XYZ file of C-alpha atoms in Angstrom:
551
model
C 122.004 93.992 84.794
C 118.504 95.282 84.072
C 115.434 94.279 85.991
C 114.036 92.440 82.989
C 116.897 89.853 83.020
C 117.247 89.626 86.801
C 117.868 85.947 87.698
C 115.498 86.343 90.676
C 112.672 87.356 88.350
C 113.453 84.414 86.078
C 113.338 82.010 89.022
C 110.028 83.378 90.287
C 108.601 82.916 86.806
C 110.034 79.421 86.448
C 108.549 78.384 89.794
C 105.132 79.684 88.749
C 105.002 82.141 91.645
C 104.242 85.114 89.399
C 102.864 85.572 85.904
C 104.689 87.451 83.188
C 102.129 90.285 83.144
C 102.404 90.665 86.924
C 106.195 90.660 86.734
C 106.188 93.257 83.962
C 103.983 95.524 86.071
C 106.212 95.050 89.118
C 109.311 95.835 87.046
C 107.708 99.044 85.795
C 106.805 100.140 89.327
C 110.263 99.183 90.580
C 111.915 101.333 87.930
C 109.587 104.250 88.673
C 110.152 104.049 92.430
C 113.824 103.070 92.439
C 113.058 99.830 94.311
C 114.107 96.221 94.003
C 111.592 94.215 92.018
C 111.163 91.685 94.843
C 110.121 94.461 97.241
C 107.456 95.581 94.789
C 106.281 91.989 94.298
C 105.921 91.566 98.053
C 104.091 94.869 98.540
C 101.679 94.038 95.735
C 100.973 90.662 97.296
C 102.278 88.741 94.291
C 104.939 86.722 96.125
C 105.533 85.822 99.771
C 108.662 86.724 101.723
C 109.614 83.053 102.085
C 109.352 82.444 98.323
C 111.434 85.533 97.534
C 114.114 84.536 100.039
C 114.322 81.012 98.596
C 114.641 82.366 95.050
C 117.310 84.871 96.090
C 119.333 82.174 97.851
C 119.189 79.944 94.777
C 119.956 82.757 92.336
C 122.978 83.957 94.340
C 124.079 80.539 95.671
C 123.897 81.684 99.292
C 122.736 79.855 102.434
C 119.008 80.137 103.164
C 117.920 80.543 106.786
C 114.578 80.544 108.487
C 113.681 81.996 111.850
C 114.516 78.783 113.700
C 118.141 79.146 112.548
C 118.603 82.536 114.228
C 120.624 82.638 117.447
C 119.367 84.869 120.281
C 119.576 88.332 118.692
C 122.494 90.541 119.711
C 123.446 93.957 118.409
C 127.205 94.388 117.906
C 128.731 97.651 119.069
C 129.062 100.058 116.163
C 125.702 99.203 114.550
C 122.474 101.003 115.399
C 119.017 99.473 115.425
C 117.858 102.175 113.015
C 120.488 101.050 110.494
C 119.625 97.357 110.945
C 115.921 98.032 110.411
C 116.560 100.244 107.376
C 118.883 97.691 105.762
C 116.738 94.763 106.988
C 119.713 92.722 108.125
C 120.394 90.756 111.297
C 123.864 90.055 112.767
C 124.032 86.332 113.547
C 127.432 85.396 114.962
C 131.005 86.576 114.652
C 134.492 85.364 115.287
C 137.950 86.768 114.745
C 137.741 86.109 110.995
C 134.269 87.302 109.944
C 130.705 88.192 110.923
C 127.705 86.347 109.505
C 124.603 88.391 108.720
C 121.122 87.443 107.513
C 119.870 89.802 104.808
C 116.494 90.216 103.143
C 118.383 91.649 100.155
C 121.875 90.111 99.991
C 122.630 92.205 96.899
C 122.692 95.356 99.037
C 126.429 96.023 98.796
C 126.113 99.355 100.583
C 124.657 97.739 103.714
C 127.156 94.874 103.713
C 130.093 97.245 103.285
C 128.753 99.459 106.068
C 128.793 96.450 108.431
C 132.330 95.550 107.298
C 133.631 99.070 107.899
C 131.833 99.467 111.237
C 133.102 96.163 112.658
C 136.415 95.893 110.808
C 135.702 92.323 109.666
C 134.694 90.625 106.425
C 130.997 89.905 106.074
C 129.465 86.513 105.292
C 126.075 87.069 103.658
C 123.118 84.765 104.158
C 119.478 85.053 103.073
C 116.357 85.074 105.264
C 112.735 86.194 104.738
C 112.193 89.896 105.324
C 109.433 89.281 107.870
C 111.614 86.906 109.892
C 114.403 89.499 110.121
C 111.993 92.257 111.081
C 110.525 90.146 113.882
C 113.992 89.273 115.184
C 114.918 92.970 115.205
C 111.729 93.686 117.132
C 112.846 91.203 119.782
C 116.291 92.763 119.755
C 114.748 96.167 120.437
C 112.675 94.782 123.330
C 114.909 92.140 124.939
C 112.889 92.065 128.169
C 109.984 90.380 126.444
C 112.056 87.267 125.810
C 111.955 86.228 129.460
C 108.288 86.944 129.984
C 106.228 83.859 129.197
C 103.088 85.717 128.075
C 105.014 88.058 125.777
C 107.139 85.194 124.482
C 104.007 83.226 123.662
C 102.581 86.267 121.883
C 105.773 86.583 119.840
C 105.643 82.904 118.963
C 102.016 83.202 117.891
C 102.836 86.257 115.798
C 105.773 84.445 114.211
C 103.676 81.417 113.316
C 100.949 83.624 111.857
C 103.442 85.565 109.764
C 105.083 82.373 108.544
C 101.716 80.936 107.506
C 100.570 84.176 105.887
C 103.746 84.493 103.814
C 103.662 80.855 102.698
C 103.034 79.966 99.064
C 99.577 78.307 99.493
C 98.042 81.313 101.283
C 99.633 83.816 98.892
C 98.483 81.814 95.866
C 94.921 81.428 97.152
C 94.524 85.118 97.968
C 95.863 86.083 94.553
C 93.461 83.655 92.807
C 90.566 84.954 94.899
C 91.329 88.570 93.997
C 91.777 87.691 90.320
C 88.439 85.886 90.206
C 86.669 88.760 91.970
C 88.096 91.300 89.530
C 87.215 89.177 86.483
C 83.647 88.782 87.737
C 83.322 92.501 88.461
C 82.760 92.069 92.207
C 82.674 95.188 94.359
C 83.295 93.380 97.665
C 84.730 90.145 99.014
C 83.506 88.673 102.296
C 85.647 86.063 104.059
C 83.719 84.763 107.072
C 84.640 81.961 109.489
C 82.078 79.353 110.445
C 82.139 76.561 112.970
C 84.250 74.291 110.784
C 84.864 76.171 107.548
C 85.723 79.501 105.982
C 82.927 80.905 103.820
C 83.640 83.056 100.776
C 81.152 85.379 99.087
C 81.457 88.050 96.380
C 79.109 91.000 96.018
C 78.044 91.259 92.373
C 75.839 94.160 91.326
C 74.784 94.689 94.928
C 73.912 91.043 95.696
C 76.053 88.482 97.525
C 77.024 85.336 95.615
C 78.501 82.228 97.257
C 81.853 81.021 95.978
C 83.584 77.700 96.754
C 84.831 77.627 100.333
C 88.598 78.071 100.796
C 90.544 75.046 102.076
C 89.774 74.698 105.776
C 93.419 74.097 106.695
C 94.386 77.448 105.126
C 91.803 79.506 107.013
C 94.203 81.116 109.495
C 96.864 81.682 106.831
C 94.379 83.318 104.433
C 93.099 85.673 107.137
C 96.693 86.440 108.076
C 97.690 87.088 104.471
C 94.877 89.594 104.000
C 95.873 91.384 107.206
C 99.529 91.500 106.130
C 98.553 93.007 102.771
C 96.592 95.761 104.536
C 99.337 96.496 107.055
C 97.220 95.326 110.020
C 98.401 93.758 113.267
C 98.340 90.075 112.430
C 98.216 88.998 116.088
C 95.359 91.324 117.144
C 92.158 89.304 116.960
C 90.102 90.948 119.701
C 89.459 94.356 118.127
C 88.205 95.508 114.715
C 90.905 96.856 112.404
C 90.826 98.857 109.176
C 93.514 99.129 106.544
C 94.227 99.647 102.871
C 96.228 97.835 100.243
C 97.115 98.284 96.603
C 97.699 95.116 94.631
C 98.228 94.181 91.014
C 95.455 91.928 89.722
C 95.017 90.849 86.106
C 97.555 93.490 85.088
C 95.594 96.277 86.821
C 96.170 98.161 90.043
C 93.344 97.575 92.519
C 92.887 99.578 95.710
C 91.419 97.507 98.534
C 89.800 98.649 101.769
C 90.129 95.927 104.373
C 88.044 95.726 107.553
C 88.264 92.965 110.171
C 85.615 92.028 112.714
C 86.062 89.679 115.695
C 83.190 87.186 115.314
C 82.080 84.097 117.229
C 84.177 81.614 115.218
C 87.118 83.885 114.355
C 87.858 87.024 112.395
C 85.580 88.021 109.538
C 87.152 90.156 106.816
C 85.415 92.422 104.313
C 87.312 93.757 101.308
C 86.033 96.632 99.152
C 87.634 96.498 95.694
C 88.227 99.844 94.039
C 89.261 99.384 90.414
C 90.787 102.590 89.123
C 90.832 101.373 85.527
C 87.069 100.801 85.481
C 86.005 103.781 87.565
C 83.554 105.872 85.539
C 83.711 109.471 86.697
C 81.350 110.901 84.113
C 77.770 111.815 85.011
C 76.659 110.899 81.495
C 77.931 107.320 81.960
C 76.391 106.546 85.345
C 73.006 105.563 83.918
C 70.902 108.598 84.800
C 68.329 109.685 82.257
C 69.565 112.381 79.886
C 67.386 115.103 81.425
C 68.532 114.345 84.989
C 72.205 114.196 83.954
C 71.938 117.553 82.141
C 70.060 119.242 85.005
C 72.540 117.880 87.578
C 75.517 119.183 85.628
C 73.826 122.557 85.361
C 73.298 122.729 89.138
C 76.921 121.722 89.766
C 78.113 124.528 87.473
C 76.677 127.219 89.766
C 79.410 129.259 91.484
C 78.017 128.850 95.002
C 75.344 127.062 96.988
C 74.769 123.510 98.237
C 74.085 120.452 96.110
C 73.115 117.278 97.982
C 73.028 113.627 96.944
C 70.890 111.334 99.104
C 70.237 107.626 99.347
C 71.075 104.597 101.466
C 74.526 103.062 101.804
C 75.604 101.442 98.536
C 73.440 103.604 96.303
C 76.373 105.180 94.433
C 76.350 108.598 96.127
C 80.145 108.820 96.406
C 80.673 107.940 92.736
C 78.217 110.669 91.744
C 80.039 113.226 93.890
C 83.414 112.172 92.478
C 82.003 112.516 88.962
C 80.856 116.049 89.753
C 84.254 116.889 91.255
C 85.983 115.574 88.127
C 83.752 117.780 85.987
C 84.593 120.815 88.139
C 88.300 120.052 88.485
C 89.986 122.854 86.554
C 93.379 124.555 86.983
C 91.673 127.830 87.929
C 89.630 126.290 90.780
C 90.778 125.002 94.162
C 88.956 121.843 95.254
C 88.983 120.364 98.749
C 87.211 117.287 100.105
C 86.732 115.736 103.533
C 85.694 112.085 103.507
C 85.224 109.033 105.703
C 86.914 107.153 104.217
C 88.747 108.547 101.177
C 87.651 105.997 98.573
C 89.635 107.147 95.537
C 92.557 109.488 95.094
C 91.564 112.332 92.786
C 94.379 114.225 91.095
C 94.118 117.958 91.716
C 91.822 117.616 94.765
C 93.131 118.050 98.321
C 91.450 115.135 100.105
C 91.304 114.809 103.894
C 90.401 111.664 105.856
C 88.436 112.332 109.056
C 89.907 110.916 112.274
C 87.286 111.147 115.028
C 89.627 109.592 117.617
C 91.782 112.731 117.540
C 88.907 115.176 117.093
C 89.334 115.584 113.332
C 85.668 115.397 112.333
C 83.759 116.820 109.372
C 82.965 120.108 111.103
C 86.540 120.772 112.192
C 87.980 120.017 108.753
C 85.313 122.125 107.059
C 86.194 125.101 109.279
C 89.868 124.623 108.377
C 88.978 124.478 104.672
C 87.574 128.003 104.803
C 91.031 129.327 105.683
C 92.532 127.790 102.533
C 90.693 129.944 100.007
C 88.775 127.104 98.262
C 86.304 127.439 95.412
C 84.595 124.053 95.766
C 84.329 121.792 98.793
C 83.032 118.257 99.075
C 81.807 117.016 102.451
C 81.482 113.237 102.550
C 78.330 113.415 104.653
C 76.373 116.008 106.623
C 75.842 114.128 109.862
C 75.069 116.848 112.387
C 73.830 120.395 112.796
C 77.308 121.870 113.236
C 78.534 120.523 109.895
C 75.312 121.656 108.204
C 75.627 125.199 109.601
C 79.250 125.529 108.481
C 78.248 124.303 105.012
C 75.511 126.972 104.838
C 77.925 129.691 105.972
C 80.402 128.586 103.303
C 77.698 128.646 100.619
C 76.619 132.127 101.705
C 80.206 133.369 101.326
C 80.558 132.243 97.723
C 81.595 128.595 97.872
C 80.057 125.592 96.142
C 79.399 122.711 98.565
C 78.785 119.124 97.467
C 77.665 116.633 100.085
C 75.507 113.615 100.922
C 72.656 113.012 103.323
C 70.857 109.832 104.407
C 67.203 110.241 103.383
C 64.889 108.092 101.279
C 63.873 110.751 98.765
C 64.757 114.269 97.647
C 61.965 116.214 99.430
C 62.815 114.361 102.653
C 66.297 115.918 102.641
C 64.806 119.346 103.288
C 62.828 118.065 106.284
C 65.966 116.350 107.609
C 68.006 119.586 107.475
C 65.228 121.575 109.131
C 65.013 118.924 111.857
C 68.718 119.578 112.516
C 67.738 123.088 113.578
C 68.813 125.023 110.480
C 67.113 128.349 109.857
C 64.559 127.860 107.031
C 65.374 131.150 105.278
C 69.109 130.306 105.171
C 68.399 126.857 103.765
C 66.088 128.352 101.136
C 68.813 130.835 100.145
C 71.671 128.326 99.826
C 70.257 124.966 98.692
C 70.613 124.561 94.916
C 69.195 121.073 94.582
C 68.840 117.546 95.939
C 69.434 114.340 93.994
C 68.061 111.097 95.459
C 69.455 108.014 93.756
C 69.539 104.224 93.739
C 71.375 101.577 91.725
C 69.314 99.050 89.772
C 70.729 95.883 88.265
C 70.640 95.660 84.482
C 69.345 92.531 82.786
C 71.946 90.288 81.216
C 71.612 90.875 77.453
C 72.580 87.249 76.749
C 69.712 85.612 78.607
C 66.941 88.119 79.411
C 63.522 86.847 78.387
C 60.424 88.802 77.283
C 57.076 88.400 78.964
C 53.672 90.039 78.713
C 52.794 92.603 81.380
C 50.313 91.399 83.975
C 47.177 93.485 84.609
C 48.745 94.844 87.811
C 51.956 95.782 85.968
C 49.972 97.422 83.156
C 48.026 99.474 85.705
C 51.252 100.594 87.403
C 52.830 101.667 84.111
C 49.663 103.468 83.027
C 49.581 105.392 86.322
C 52.952 106.884 85.358
C 51.956 107.557 81.749
C 54.152 104.783 80.369
C 53.139 102.511 77.484
C 52.126 98.938 78.260
C 53.873 96.371 76.140
C 56.220 93.486 76.716
C 58.631 93.537 79.617
C 61.697 91.398 80.344
C 62.704 89.282 83.280
C 65.934 87.642 84.452
C 66.792 84.036 83.594
C 70.490 83.380 84.296
C 73.378 82.058 82.213
C 77.162 81.538 82.501
C 77.831 85.097 81.289
C 76.040 86.561 84.333
C 77.069 83.752 86.731
C 73.469 82.557 86.892
C 72.076 85.794 88.366
C 70.242 87.069 85.289
C 71.781 90.516 85.751
C 75.025 92.094 84.621
C 76.029 95.615 85.593
C 74.090 98.394 87.274
C 72.778 101.831 86.376
C 71.808 104.802 88.499
C 68.253 106.056 88.638
C 67.364 109.267 90.397
C 64.977 112.039 91.221
C 66.355 115.559 91.052
C 64.731 118.351 92.999
C 65.900 121.774 91.824
C 65.181 124.462 94.414
C 63.422 126.994 92.226
C 59.955 128.400 91.495
C 57.755 128.256 94.571
C 60.009 125.875 96.495
C 62.319 128.466 98.167
C 59.283 130.251 99.581
C 57.796 127.010 100.872
C 61.111 126.067 102.515
C 61.375 129.495 104.169
C 57.822 129.018 105.465
C 58.779 125.557 106.837
C 56.255 123.714 104.674
C 55.868 119.970 105.287
C 57.273 117.295 102.984
C 53.938 116.592 101.289
C 53.549 120.260 100.323
C 57.104 120.380 98.994
C 56.560 117.198 96.953
C 53.305 118.527 95.502
C 54.968 121.791 94.470
C 57.861 119.865 92.950
C 55.469 117.756 90.846
C 53.846 120.917 89.550
C 57.321 121.953 88.358
C 57.849 118.647 86.499
C 59.568 116.648 89.258
C 59.826 112.934 88.386
C 60.225 110.324 91.133
C 62.724 107.489 91.513
C 60.022 104.947 90.755
C 59.012 106.736 87.558
C 62.626 106.784 86.365
C 63.034 103.105 87.189
C 59.846 102.143 85.389
C 61.048 103.926 82.272
C 64.214 101.793 82.426
C 62.091 98.636 82.656
C 59.939 99.692 79.698
C 63.141 100.153 77.689
C 63.997 96.517 78.429
C 67.165 97.326 80.372
C 65.980 96.033 83.739
C 63.080 94.084 85.173
C 60.002 95.497 86.838
C 60.711 93.314 89.883
C 64.150 94.892 90.244
C 62.739 98.421 89.960
C 60.095 97.753 92.583
C 62.656 96.149 94.896
C 65.005 99.113 94.709
C 62.827 102.163 94.123
C 59.299 101.574 95.374
C 60.161 102.932 98.820
C 61.520 106.106 97.246
């Protein structure tokens, strides 16, 4: 029997628990990984354990149990806990004739036959949700907790949370929420508890947008479902937790970073959606002007030195670095990266996640990188003097270093590094360039409206040598969900360390002197690049001033 005509799959479809496209994707992944399709469906968050167990019981005409039907767990002699956990089965009761077992996968003939051979008795198979069996095995491993009231209460709470999180309403709501977020192009989902409700917001093009509140009676189950998907401790509500998940949404694989936060009225959850299918890792497609994109690619092609990208959180720095890495990723070059966190998996790049709790910070990983004969290294962020000094040493010994820094503009990055205590002559010798960037929202082409420039706007454009003619502003329509904007583009200012700049850096010149020298070499600011985008009718002047005026 092939996966495509599996009666379980047919039942899940008939019950409306999965869509055909989702099932097809799960079948493909199951075939690639040698897994049962129901395991893939559960891991992708497309069907709950309870729904899968009910469908299996109906498809195979076997008894269906829930956790309340389990007797006090006992491990028969001849069976190890490791085997029970691996096979996800629970011995229930036995007599002289047979032994009854609850199985998450009653079609696992190998496991059932292993029980029969070990105990010398026929096996009576029954079906139970995977989570219920796993929790019973946990109690079997720690029998002492059953007689301790506090621990028993904790187990009961955990069991109730898991039952609610794996129930059909919570699973269905979370799947609808993720589907809507992906269709709208949201980058983040915020699920936040209030005094008497659960508030839902999506981040679209950098701005939060309210969505209809989830059903109040599903609040705990929805929070639990999100924690289950990310592999978090469902019963831990006192401490922040971080996890990851990969789910199938609208026929696409979406990576999700999940972070919980204990708040006044319950746990708040933030989800960062990372859509591999729509990730643009091409400098030319990020929105930079043609001259900046070309100059940036030229700087990244140098065999050694340091190239920095600066800007606040959410300004697209990581995407720019990944785009540069993709450009440089060749079979004849070894690429290493250290990140916090690793946002996307890049084929051909050895990526390391920092773990400060065990001492694995940027500096320590960067020192280890140097022993692995790399050509190019990406450092997620230069946060301290030690990391900066190791980066300079690596650049001096023939490596190309890509990294980020938190400064408002490109000239300010030099002052920031000098403030860390770096030697000016070493910085002048190793720094290739600094890109400061922001993301501006693009006007919705379906509803943007022209307007005449005001005298103040005309004066601002004239100060930057730009023509004064009509501009556009946002209106709002169904296509852009009433925001007036759809999509974002990067604007930047690129400071190449050349001409008189290395000498000024070595002499520890102030930021104003560096900026003046850069302008003499043709340096164009963030604001100037944003204004050019507004004059082209792609964004509004208000948006440019909001995002770039401080730069």
